[in-house]
Coordinates of C-alpha atoms in Angstrom, one line a residue:
M1 CA 114.8 129.4 115.0
Y2 CA 111.6 127.2 112.7
R3 CA 109.3 129.6 114.7
V4 CA 111.1 133.5 113.4
L5 CA 111.6 131.5 109.5
A6 CA 107.8 130.6 110.1
S7 CA 106.8 133.7 111.4
R8 CA 108.3 135.6 108.8
A9 CA 106.9 132.8 105.9
L10 CA 103.0 133.7 107.0
R11 CA 103.8 137.6 106.7
A12 CA 105.1 138.2 103.3
S13 CA 102.3 135.4 102.7
S14 CA 99.9 137.3 104.2
L15 CA 100.9 140.8 103.5
S16 CA 102.4 139.8 99.9
H17 CA 98.4 138.7 99.3
K18 CA 96.8 141.6 101.6
S19 CA 94.9 137.8 102.6
S20 CA 91.9 138.3 105.8
T21 CA 92.4 135.0 106.0
S22 CA 95.9 134.6 106.6
L23 CA 95.3 137.4 108.7
A24 CA 93.1 135.5 111.3
S25 CA 95.1 133.3 110.7
L26 CA 98.0 134.6 112.3
T27 CA 95.9 135.4 115.0
L28 CA 93.5 132.2 116.3
S29 CA 97.5 129.8 115.2
R30 CA 97.8 131.0 119.3
L31 CA 94.8 129.1 120.0
N32 CA 95.8 126.3 119.1
H33 CA 94.9 124.3 122.4
S34 CA 91.6 124.6 121.2
I35 CA 91.4 123.2 118.6
P36 CA 88.9 119.7 119.6
F37 CA 91.0 116.8 118.2
A38 CA 94.3 118.3 118.0
T39 CA 96.8 116.6 121.1
V40 CA 99.8 118.8 119.1
D41 CA 100.6 122.3 119.0
A42 CA 103.1 122.8 116.3
E43 CA 104.1 125.9 117.7
E44 CA 105.3 124.8 120.0
L45 CA 106.5 121.5 118.6
S46 CA 110.6 121.3 120.1
G47 CA 113.6 119.9 121.5
A48 CA 111.3 120.6 125.3
H49 CA 108.6 119.9 123.4
P50 CA 108.8 117.5 121.8
A51 CA 105.8 115.2 119.7
E52 CA 105.1 111.4 120.2
V53 CA 103.0 110.0 117.0
Q54 CA 101.4 107.1 117.2
S55 CA 99.9 104.4 115.3
F56 CA 95.9 103.1 115.4
V57 CA 94.6 99.1 114.7
Q58 CA 91.3 97.8 115.7
G59 CA 90.2 100.8 116.8
K60 CA 92.6 102.0 119.2
W61 CA 95.2 103.8 119.1
I62 CA 98.6 102.2 120.3
G63 CA 102.7 103.5 120.9
S64 CA 105.1 101.1 120.6
S65 CA 109.2 100.9 122.4
N66 CA 110.4 101.4 119.1
H67 CA 110.5 105.2 118.8
N68 CA 112.2 107.1 115.5
T69 CA 114.2 110.2 116.5
L70 CA 113.2 111.9 114.0
L71 CA 115.7 115.5 113.8
D72 CA 114.0 118.9 113.2
P73 CA 115.0 119.6 109.1
L74 CA 116.1 123.2 109.9
N75 CA 118.0 122.4 112.7
G76 CA 118.8 118.9 113.8
E77 CA 117.2 119.0 117.4
P78 CA 115.4 115.9 118.2
F79 CA 111.7 117.0 117.6
I80 CA 109.3 113.9 117.0
K81 CA 109.3 110.6 118.9
V82 CA 107.4 108.0 116.2
A83 CA 106.3 104.3 117.6
E84 CA 107.3 102.5 115.0
V85 CA 105.8 98.9 115.6
D86 CA 108.4 96.9 114.8
E87 CA 108.8 92.9 112.2
T88 CA 107.4 91.5 116.2
G89 CA 103.8 93.6 116.0
T90 CA 102.2 93.4 112.5
Q91 CA 99.8 90.6 114.3
P92 CA 97.2 93.3 115.0
F93 CA 97.3 95.2 111.0
V94 CA 97.2 91.4 109.6
D95 CA 94.6 90.5 111.4
S96 CA 92.5 93.7 110.5
L97 CA 93.1 93.6 107.0
S98 CA 92.5 89.8 107.7
Q99 CA 89.1 90.2 109.1
C100 CA 87.9 92.5 106.1
P101 CA 85.5 90.5 103.5
K102 CA 86.6 90.8 99.5
H103 CA 83.2 92.2 99.2
G104 CA 84.0 95.4 100.9
L105 CA 82.7 97.1 103.8
H106 CA 80.3 98.1 102.0
N107 CA 78.6 98.2 98.1
P108 CA 76.1 98.8 96.3
F109 CA 74.1 95.4 97.7
K110 CA 75.7 95.7 101.0
S111 CA 75.0 98.6 103.5
P112 CA 74.8 101.1 100.9
E113 CA 74.1 103.7 103.9
R114 CA 77.9 104.4 104.2
Y115 CA 77.7 106.2 101.0
L116 CA 75.9 108.4 102.5
L117 CA 78.3 108.3 106.2
Y118 CA 81.6 109.5 104.1
G119 CA 79.1 112.0 102.2
D120 CA 78.6 113.2 106.1
V121 CA 82.1 112.7 106.7
S122 CA 83.3 115.2 104.0
T123 CA 80.7 117.5 104.6
K124 CA 81.8 117.7 109.0
A125 CA 86.1 118.1 107.1
A126 CA 85.5 120.0 104.8
H127 CA 83.8 122.4 107.1
M128 CA 86.7 121.6 110.4
L129 CA 89.1 122.7 107.8
A130 CA 87.5 126.2 106.2
L131 CA 88.4 127.3 109.7
P132 CA 91.1 129.7 109.7
K133 CA 92.7 127.8 112.9
V134 CA 92.5 124.2 111.9
A135 CA 93.9 125.5 107.9
D136 CA 96.3 127.5 109.9
F137 CA 97.0 124.4 112.1
F138 CA 97.8 122.3 109.9
A139 CA 99.8 124.1 107.0
R140 CA 102.4 125.0 110.0
L141 CA 102.8 121.7 111.3
I142 CA 103.0 120.8 106.9
Q143 CA 106.0 123.5 107.7
R144 CA 107.4 121.5 110.7
V145 CA 108.7 118.4 109.4
A146 CA 108.1 119.1 105.1
P147 CA 110.0 123.0 105.1
K148 CA 107.9 124.6 101.9
S149 CA 106.4 128.4 102.2
Y150 CA 103.9 129.3 103.9
Q151 CA 101.5 129.7 100.7
Q152 CA 103.1 126.4 99.3
A153 CA 101.3 125.2 102.7
A154 CA 98.9 125.9 102.6
G155 CA 97.7 125.5 99.0
E156 CA 97.9 121.8 100.7
V157 CA 95.2 122.4 103.1
F158 CA 93.2 124.5 100.4
V159 CA 93.3 122.0 98.0
T160 CA 92.0 118.9 100.1
R161 CA 89.0 121.0 101.3
K162 CA 88.4 121.6 98.5
F163 CA 89.1 117.8 97.1
L164 CA 86.6 117.6 100.5
E165 CA 84.3 119.7 99.7
N166 CA 83.8 117.7 96.3
F167 CA 82.5 115.0 97.9
C168 CA 79.7 116.0 99.6
G169 CA 76.0 115.2 100.2
D170 CA 74.8 112.4 98.0
Q171 CA 78.3 112.8 95.5
V172 CA 80.3 109.4 97.2
R173 CA 77.4 107.5 96.4
F174 CA 77.3 108.8 92.6
L175 CA 81.0 107.7 92.4
A176 CA 79.4 103.9 92.6
R177 CA 76.9 104.5 89.5
S178 CA 75.9 101.8 88.0
F179 CA 74.8 100.8 84.0
A180 CA 72.6 98.5 82.5
I181 CA 72.5 97.2 78.9
P182 CA 69.0 94.7 77.3
G183 CA 70.0 91.2 76.8
N184 CA 68.4 89.4 73.9
H185 CA 65.2 87.9 75.7
L186 CA 63.0 89.1 77.9
G187 CA 63.8 88.8 81.0
Q188 CA 67.7 89.4 80.9
Q189 CA 69.6 92.8 81.8
S190 CA 73.1 93.5 82.0
H191 CA 74.2 95.5 84.9
G192 CA 77.3 96.5 85.9
Y193 CA 78.5 97.9 89.0
R194 CA 81.9 99.4 90.9
W195 CA 82.9 97.1 94.0
P196 CA 85.3 97.3 96.4
Y197 CA 88.6 94.9 96.9
G198 CA 88.4 94.9 100.6
P199 CA 90.9 94.4 102.4
V200 CA 94.2 97.1 100.8
T201 CA 96.6 99.1 102.0
I202 CA 98.2 102.9 100.9
V203 CA 100.8 103.5 101.1
T204 CA 102.2 106.8 100.2
P205 CA 105.8 109.5 100.4
F206 CA 106.9 112.8 102.5
N207 CA 107.0 116.3 100.1
F208 CA 102.7 115.9 100.6
P209 CA 101.5 115.2 104.3
L210 CA 98.5 115.6 103.8
E211 CA 97.2 116.2 100.1
I212 CA 98.2 112.3 99.1
P213 CA 97.0 110.6 101.8
L214 CA 93.7 112.3 102.1
L215 CA 92.3 112.0 99.3
Q216 CA 93.4 108.2 98.3
L217 CA 92.0 107.5 101.9
M218 CA 89.0 109.1 101.5
G219 CA 88.8 107.4 98.5
A220 CA 89.3 104.3 99.4
L221 CA 86.7 104.5 101.7
Y222 CA 83.9 105.8 98.8
M223 CA 84.6 102.7 97.8
G224 CA 84.2 100.7 100.5
N225 CA 87.1 99.2 100.5
K226 CA 88.9 99.5 104.3
P227 CA 92.1 101.0 104.4
L228 CA 95.7 100.5 106.0
L229 CA 97.6 103.9 106.0
K230 CA 101.7 104.2 105.9
V231 CA 102.7 107.5 106.0
D232 CA 106.6 108.5 105.1
S233 CA 107.0 108.7 109.3
K234 CA 109.1 111.7 109.1
V235 CA 105.8 113.2 108.1
S236 CA 103.5 111.4 110.1
I237 CA 102.3 113.4 112.3
V238 CA 100.2 115.4 109.9
M239 CA 98.5 112.2 108.9
E240 CA 98.0 111.4 112.5
Q241 CA 96.6 114.9 113.5
M242 CA 94.4 114.6 110.3
M243 CA 93.0 110.3 111.9
R244 CA 91.5 112.5 114.5
L245 CA 89.7 115.2 113.2
L246 CA 88.0 111.9 110.7
H247 CA 87.4 110.9 114.4
Y248 CA 86.0 113.6 115.4
C249 CA 84.0 114.1 111.8
G250 CA 81.9 110.6 113.0
L251 CA 84.4 108.5 110.1
P252 CA 84.1 104.5 112.2
A253 CA 87.2 103.6 114.1
E254 CA 87.1 100.5 113.1
D255 CA 87.0 101.3 109.3
V256 CA 90.9 102.5 109.2
D257 CA 93.7 101.2 110.0
F258 CA 97.2 103.4 110.5
I259 CA 100.5 102.5 111.0
N260 CA 104.6 103.8 111.7
S261 CA 106.7 101.2 110.7
D262 CA 109.8 101.1 108.6
G263 CA 109.7 99.4 104.3
K264 CA 110.6 96.4 105.7
T265 CA 108.7 95.3 108.6
M266 CA 105.4 97.6 106.1
N267 CA 106.9 94.6 103.3
K268 CA 106.3 92.6 105.6
I269 CA 102.6 92.9 106.5
L270 CA 101.9 93.3 103.1
L271 CA 103.3 89.6 102.8
E272 CA 101.0 88.3 105.5
A273 CA 98.1 90.1 104.7
N274 CA 98.3 89.8 100.8
P275 CA 95.4 93.4 100.6
R276 CA 93.7 93.1 97.2
M277 CA 95.3 96.1 96.4
T278 CA 97.5 98.3 97.7
L279 CA 98.4 102.0 96.3
F280 CA 101.9 103.7 96.0
T281 CA 103.1 106.6 95.3
G282 CA 106.2 107.0 95.8
S283 CA 110.2 105.8 94.0
S284 CA 110.2 103.7 90.9
R285 CA 112.7 101.2 92.6
V286 CA 110.2 101.0 95.3
A287 CA 107.4 100.8 93.1
E288 CA 109.1 97.7 91.0
K289 CA 110.0 96.1 93.5
L290 CA 106.3 95.9 95.9
A291 CA 104.6 94.5 91.7
L292 CA 106.9 92.0 91.6
D293 CA 106.6 90.9 96.1
L294 CA 102.5 91.8 95.0
K295 CA 101.6 89.9 91.7
G296 CA 100.6 92.7 90.7
R297 CA 97.7 93.9 92.4
I298 CA 98.8 97.7 92.3
R299 CA 98.0 101.1 91.4
L300 CA 101.2 103.1 90.7
E301 CA 102.3 106.5 91.4
D302 CA 106.0 106.4 91.4
A303 CA 108.9 108.7 90.0
G304 CA 108.4 111.9 88.3
F305 CA 111.7 113.3 85.8
D306 CA 109.0 115.5 84.4
W307 CA 110.0 117.6 81.4
K308 CA 108.7 121.4 79.4
V309 CA 109.1 121.9 76.0
L310 CA 109.4 125.8 75.3
G311 CA 107.5 125.9 71.4
P312 CA 108.8 128.8 68.6
D313 CA 106.6 131.4 69.8
V314 CA 107.9 133.3 71.9
Q315 CA 105.8 136.0 73.9
E316 CA 105.2 136.1 77.9
V317 CA 109.3 136.2 78.5
D318 CA 108.2 137.2 82.4
Y319 CA 105.2 135.1 83.0
V320 CA 107.1 132.0 81.0
A321 CA 110.5 132.0 83.5
W322 CA 107.9 132.6 86.6
Q323 CA 106.5 129.2 85.3
C324 CA 109.8 127.5 84.8
D325 CA 110.8 128.8 88.2
Q326 CA 107.9 127.7 90.4
D327 CA 107.9 124.4 88.5
A328 CA 111.5 123.3 89.1
Y329 CA 112.2 125.6 92.3
A330 CA 108.8 125.5 94.3
C331 CA 108.9 123.6 97.6
S332 CA 113.0 123.1 96.9
G333 CA 111.9 120.9 94.1
Q334 CA 110.1 118.4 96.1
K335 CA 107.3 118.2 93.5
C336 CA 106.7 114.5 91.5
S337 CA 105.6 117.0 89.4
A338 CA 108.3 119.5 90.1
Q339 CA 110.0 120.4 86.0
S340 CA 113.3 117.8 85.4
M341 CA 113.4 119.4 82.5
L342 CA 113.8 122.4 79.9
F343 CA 113.9 122.4 76.2
V344 CA 114.3 125.8 74.9
H345 CA 113.8 126.1 71.4
E346 CA 116.5 128.6 69.4
N347 CA 113.8 131.5 69.4
W348 CA 113.6 132.1 73.2
S349 CA 117.6 132.4 73.2
K350 CA 117.0 135.3 72.0
T351 CA 115.4 137.0 74.7
P352 CA 116.8 137.1 78.4
L353 CA 114.9 134.3 79.4
V354 CA 118.1 132.3 81.6
S355 CA 118.6 135.7 82.9
K356 CA 115.2 135.8 83.9
L357 CA 115.7 132.7 85.6
K358 CA 119.0 133.2 87.7
E359 CA 117.2 136.2 88.5
L360 CA 114.1 134.2 90.4
A361 CA 116.5 130.9 91.8
E362 CA 118.0 133.9 93.5
R363 CA 115.0 135.4 94.7
R364 CA 114.7 132.8 96.9
K365 CA 115.5 132.5 100.7
L366 CA 116.1 130.1 103.8
E367 CA 114.5 133.1 105.7
D368 CA 110.8 132.4 104.8
L369 CA 111.3 128.8 103.0
T370 CA 110.9 129.4 99.5
I371 CA 113.7 127.1 99.3
G372 CA 114.8 124.9 102.1
P373 CA 115.8 121.5 103.4
V374 CA 116.3 118.6 100.7
L375 CA 114.8 115.3 102.9
T376 CA 116.2 112.9 100.5
F377 CA 119.7 113.5 99.1
T378 CA 122.2 115.2 100.9
T379 CA 124.1 118.5 99.9
E380 CA 127.3 116.2 98.0
A381 CA 125.1 113.4 96.5
M382 CA 123.6 116.3 94.7
L383 CA 126.8 118.1 94.2
E384 CA 128.5 115.4 92.7
H385 CA 126.1 115.2 90.1
M386 CA 125.8 118.1 89.4
E387 CA 130.0 117.2 88.9
N388 CA 129.3 114.3 87.1
L389 CA 126.7 116.2 84.4
L390 CA 129.9 119.8 83.6
Q391 CA 132.0 116.7 82.6
I392 CA 130.0 116.0 79.6
P393 CA 131.1 117.8 75.9
G394 CA 129.9 121.5 76.4
S395 CA 127.3 121.2 79.9
K396 CA 127.4 124.0 81.6
L397 CA 126.5 125.7 84.9
L398 CA 123.9 128.6 83.9
F399 CA 123.1 129.2 87.7
G400 CA 123.3 127.7 91.5
G401 CA 125.6 124.7 92.5
K402 CA 126.9 125.9 96.6
E403 CA 125.4 124.8 99.5
L404 CA 123.0 127.5 101.3
K405 CA 124.9 130.3 102.8
N406 CA 124.4 130.2 106.7
H407 CA 121.8 127.6 107.9
S408 CA 121.9 124.9 110.0
I409 CA 120.3 122.5 108.3
P410 CA 121.0 118.7 109.3
S411 CA 124.0 116.9 107.7
V412 CA 121.6 114.0 106.8
Y413 CA 119.7 116.0 104.8
G414 CA 120.3 118.8 101.2
A415 CA 120.8 122.1 101.1
L416 CA 121.5 123.4 98.0
E417 CA 120.9 126.8 95.8
P418 CA 118.6 127.0 93.1
T419 CA 121.2 125.0 90.6
A420 CA 120.5 124.9 86.7
V421 CA 122.7 122.9 84.3
Y422 CA 122.8 123.0 80.6
V423 CA 123.5 120.4 78.5
P424 CA 123.8 120.4 75.0
I425 CA 120.5 118.1 73.2
E426 CA 123.2 116.0 70.6
E427 CA 125.5 115.1 73.9
I428 CA 122.5 114.0 75.5
L429 CA 121.1 111.2 73.3
K430 CA 124.4 110.4 72.9
D431 CA 124.5 107.4 74.2
S432 CA 122.8 105.3 76.4
Q433 CA 125.3 106.1 79.2
T434 CA 125.3 109.8 79.1
Y435 CA 121.0 109.9 79.0
E436 CA 120.8 108.4 81.9
L437 CA 123.2 109.7 83.6
V438 CA 121.0 113.5 82.3
T439 CA 117.4 112.0 83.1
K440 CA 118.4 110.8 86.4
E441 CA 116.0 112.2 89.0
I442 CA 117.2 114.4 91.4
F443 CA 114.3 115.1 94.3
G444 CA 115.9 118.9 94.8
P445 CA 116.2 122.3 93.0
F446 CA 118.1 121.2 90.4
Q447 CA 117.0 120.9 86.8
I448 CA 118.4 120.4 82.6
V449 CA 118.3 122.9 80.4
T450 CA 119.1 122.5 77.0
E451 CA 118.6 124.0 73.5
Y452 CA 117.1 123.5 70.3
K453 CA 116.9 125.0 66.8
K454 CA 113.8 124.4 64.6
D455 CA 115.0 121.5 62.9
Q456 CA 115.8 119.7 65.9
L457 CA 112.1 118.9 67.3
P458 CA 112.6 114.8 66.2
L459 CA 115.7 115.3 68.9
V460 CA 113.9 116.3 71.4
L461 CA 110.8 113.8 70.5
E462 CA 113.0 110.9 70.4
A463 CA 114.6 111.9 74.4
L464 CA 111.3 112.1 75.9
E465 CA 109.8 108.9 74.0
R466 CA 113.3 107.0 75.3
M467 CA 111.7 108.6 79.6
H468 CA 110.7 105.7 81.8
A469 CA 108.8 108.2 84.1
H470 CA 105.5 109.7 82.3
L471 CA 104.2 111.8 84.6
T472 CA 103.9 115.2 84.0
A473 CA 105.0 118.1 81.6
A474 CA 104.5 121.2 79.7
V475 CA 104.0 122.4 76.3
V476 CA 104.0 126.3 76.2
S477 CA 103.3 127.3 72.9
N478 CA 100.1 128.6 71.3
D479 CA 100.3 126.8 68.3
P480 CA 98.5 124.3 67.8
I481 CA 100.5 122.5 64.5
F482 CA 102.8 122.7 67.6
L483 CA 101.3 121.8 70.3
Q484 CA 99.8 118.6 67.9
E485 CA 102.9 117.5 67.3
V486 CA 104.0 117.1 70.7
I487 CA 101.8 115.8 72.8
G488 CA 101.1 113.1 69.9
N489 CA 104.0 111.9 70.0
S490 CA 104.8 112.1 74.4
V491 CA 102.5 110.0 77.0
N492 CA 102.7 112.5 80.8
G493 CA 99.8 111.1 82.3
T494 CA 99.3 114.6 82.9
T495 CA 99.6 117.8 80.3
Y496 CA 99.7 121.4 80.5
A497 CA 99.8 122.8 77.4
G498 CA 99.1 126.0 75.5
L499 CA 101.3 129.2 77.1
R500 CA 100.5 129.0 80.5
G501 CA 101.3 125.2 80.6
R502 CA 103.5 124.5 84.1
T503 CA 104.8 120.7 85.1
T504 CA 103.4 120.7 88.5
G505 CA 99.9 121.5 89.9
A506 CA 97.9 118.4 91.6
P507 CA 94.4 120.0 92.2
Q508 CA 91.1 118.8 92.7
N509 CA 89.5 120.0 89.4
H510 CA 91.5 117.0 87.3
W511 CA 93.4 114.1 87.2
F512 CA 96.8 113.6 88.4
G513 CA 98.4 110.7 87.5
P514 CA 101.1 108.7 85.0
A515 CA 100.0 107.5 82.3
G516 CA 102.2 104.5 79.8
D517 CA 101.6 101.7 82.2
P518 CA 98.7 99.9 83.1
R519 CA 99.5 100.2 86.0
G520 CA 99.4 104.0 86.9
A521 CA 97.2 105.5 89.5
G522 CA 95.6 108.9 89.7
I523 CA 94.2 111.3 91.7
G524 CA 91.8 114.2 93.1
T525 CA 88.7 112.6 90.3
P526 CA 85.7 110.4 90.3
E527 CA 88.1 108.7 87.0
A528 CA 90.7 108.6 89.7
I529 CA 88.9 107.6 92.4
K530 CA 86.4 104.8 90.5
L531 CA 89.9 103.2 88.5
V532 CA 92.1 102.6 91.7
W533 CA 90.0 101.7 93.7
S534 CA 87.2 99.5 92.8
C535 CA 86.8 97.4 89.7
H536 CA 84.2 96.3 87.4
R537 CA 81.2 93.6 88.4
E538 CA 78.7 92.2 85.9
V539 CA 75.5 91.0 87.1
I540 CA 72.8 89.9 84.1
Y541 CA 69.7 89.7 85.6
D542 CA 68.0 86.4 84.0
Y543 CA 64.7 86.1 85.4
G544 CA 62.8 84.7 83.2
P545 CA 60.3 83.7 81.8
V546 CA 61.3 80.7 79.8
P547 CA 60.0 80.8 76.0
H548 CA 56.4 78.6 76.1
G549 CA 56.7 75.0 75.1
W550 CA 60.6 74.7 75.8
E551 CA 61.6 70.9 75.2
L552 CA 65.1 69.6 76.2
P553 CA 67.0 70.7 74.1
P554 CA 70.4 68.0 72.3
S555 CA 74.0 67.9 73.7
T556 CA 76.1 70.2 72.3

């Protein structure tokens, strides 16, 4: 079944965009065996040809007698065996991290040639991802474990490649740029340096199996750290293959460890190895636990209940409706930046916006993976949440609300049509219990829609203020006064403002991350890398000379 779906998705993408690269990918995908680093074939991955995912520590790939067998999200067939490290096998990983000094593998005073090394690794890795057969290999592998349309999977590979291109050549050492300030007297100067943490850990989720772990991993390495990387086992095969590509491109084998384990085992490693910094991307519940366990030595890019406000100036209804559909339902809503709540100004109610949203949602089909399995919520859980919302006075189902038809998605995953529930804004704010219910994050194709009148903007701003996750947001308006009011009274770290405002989008050319929390992590840009993967160190040079005629002063 999967091969049919993936082939249809690729053909649809190729034809709609007339992309010669995608057409080349279709041909070259048959040549995966010629990819020098690959140990799996995304096309052949099945119950009859299962893959095995290994861990990597102290420069060696290792297996395990403890296997986690993964089910194909599209048909329930066991198709990947993940050799997971259990609590008895953690010591090599603890030892490996402990061998890295606090001042890192390189810093501005130590082994500076390694900045150039990583510029070269980035250059070679970017070149590999630019090869159509390699890009197609990763896009198809992503589809196998985190089913999404070919265009969405290929977009993830594209962003990853562009990021690597951004840090070729001298760009890695430019991340460690320092500054100097004149001192109080001759021979004294203050120098500020970006300094690595040394042993660090990275924990990333399932929804972007390549982009999130690769961007954070390379950022950690650029700044001189030694990372231990853990990716959600459901999708870790993608990063395992990327690790093999990086080794092929010159990544020193001892610089990175890669582990497959359950959360309990990883928590044990974190407590025993005591890394100097941990980057966690995932749920708020786990994030808060880790923040306590690690005594605050953590950076977080946690849950995102993301909102979009449509302003009073109605224009380009077709475009705005399309963007709303993309933000809410692309990747089946399994993006931390997905549009979870849509605030619609009453002026938009005079347009066919909602009917267009319904039409766009109904275009999405399992056959081309524009809608697909939900990997962290079951169908029953999502439908139960919908029924609870429909008990709120004035609420109603706008569209969706049913299980997908004619699917073979296993029951451990979710299979829901793109769904929208309307809830009156007055009811949302009526009491804390209702507010918590409405703003519960459902990591799937599910959104809340509400309407506000021209004098109810303060209610919208109150709803935004009460939210606890501040990742992405959009203010769809070209009215500068309206934009000023909403942006000035909100806090989301990545906010799109203007007619083309969106909530989804984590390209390599701008900061992506939350705001309003000192633990907040960013991704993608030089500023994000420096903030997350280095700290400030000040060195004050004081060479003298000692003033002529200096005498011993009295005690002070």
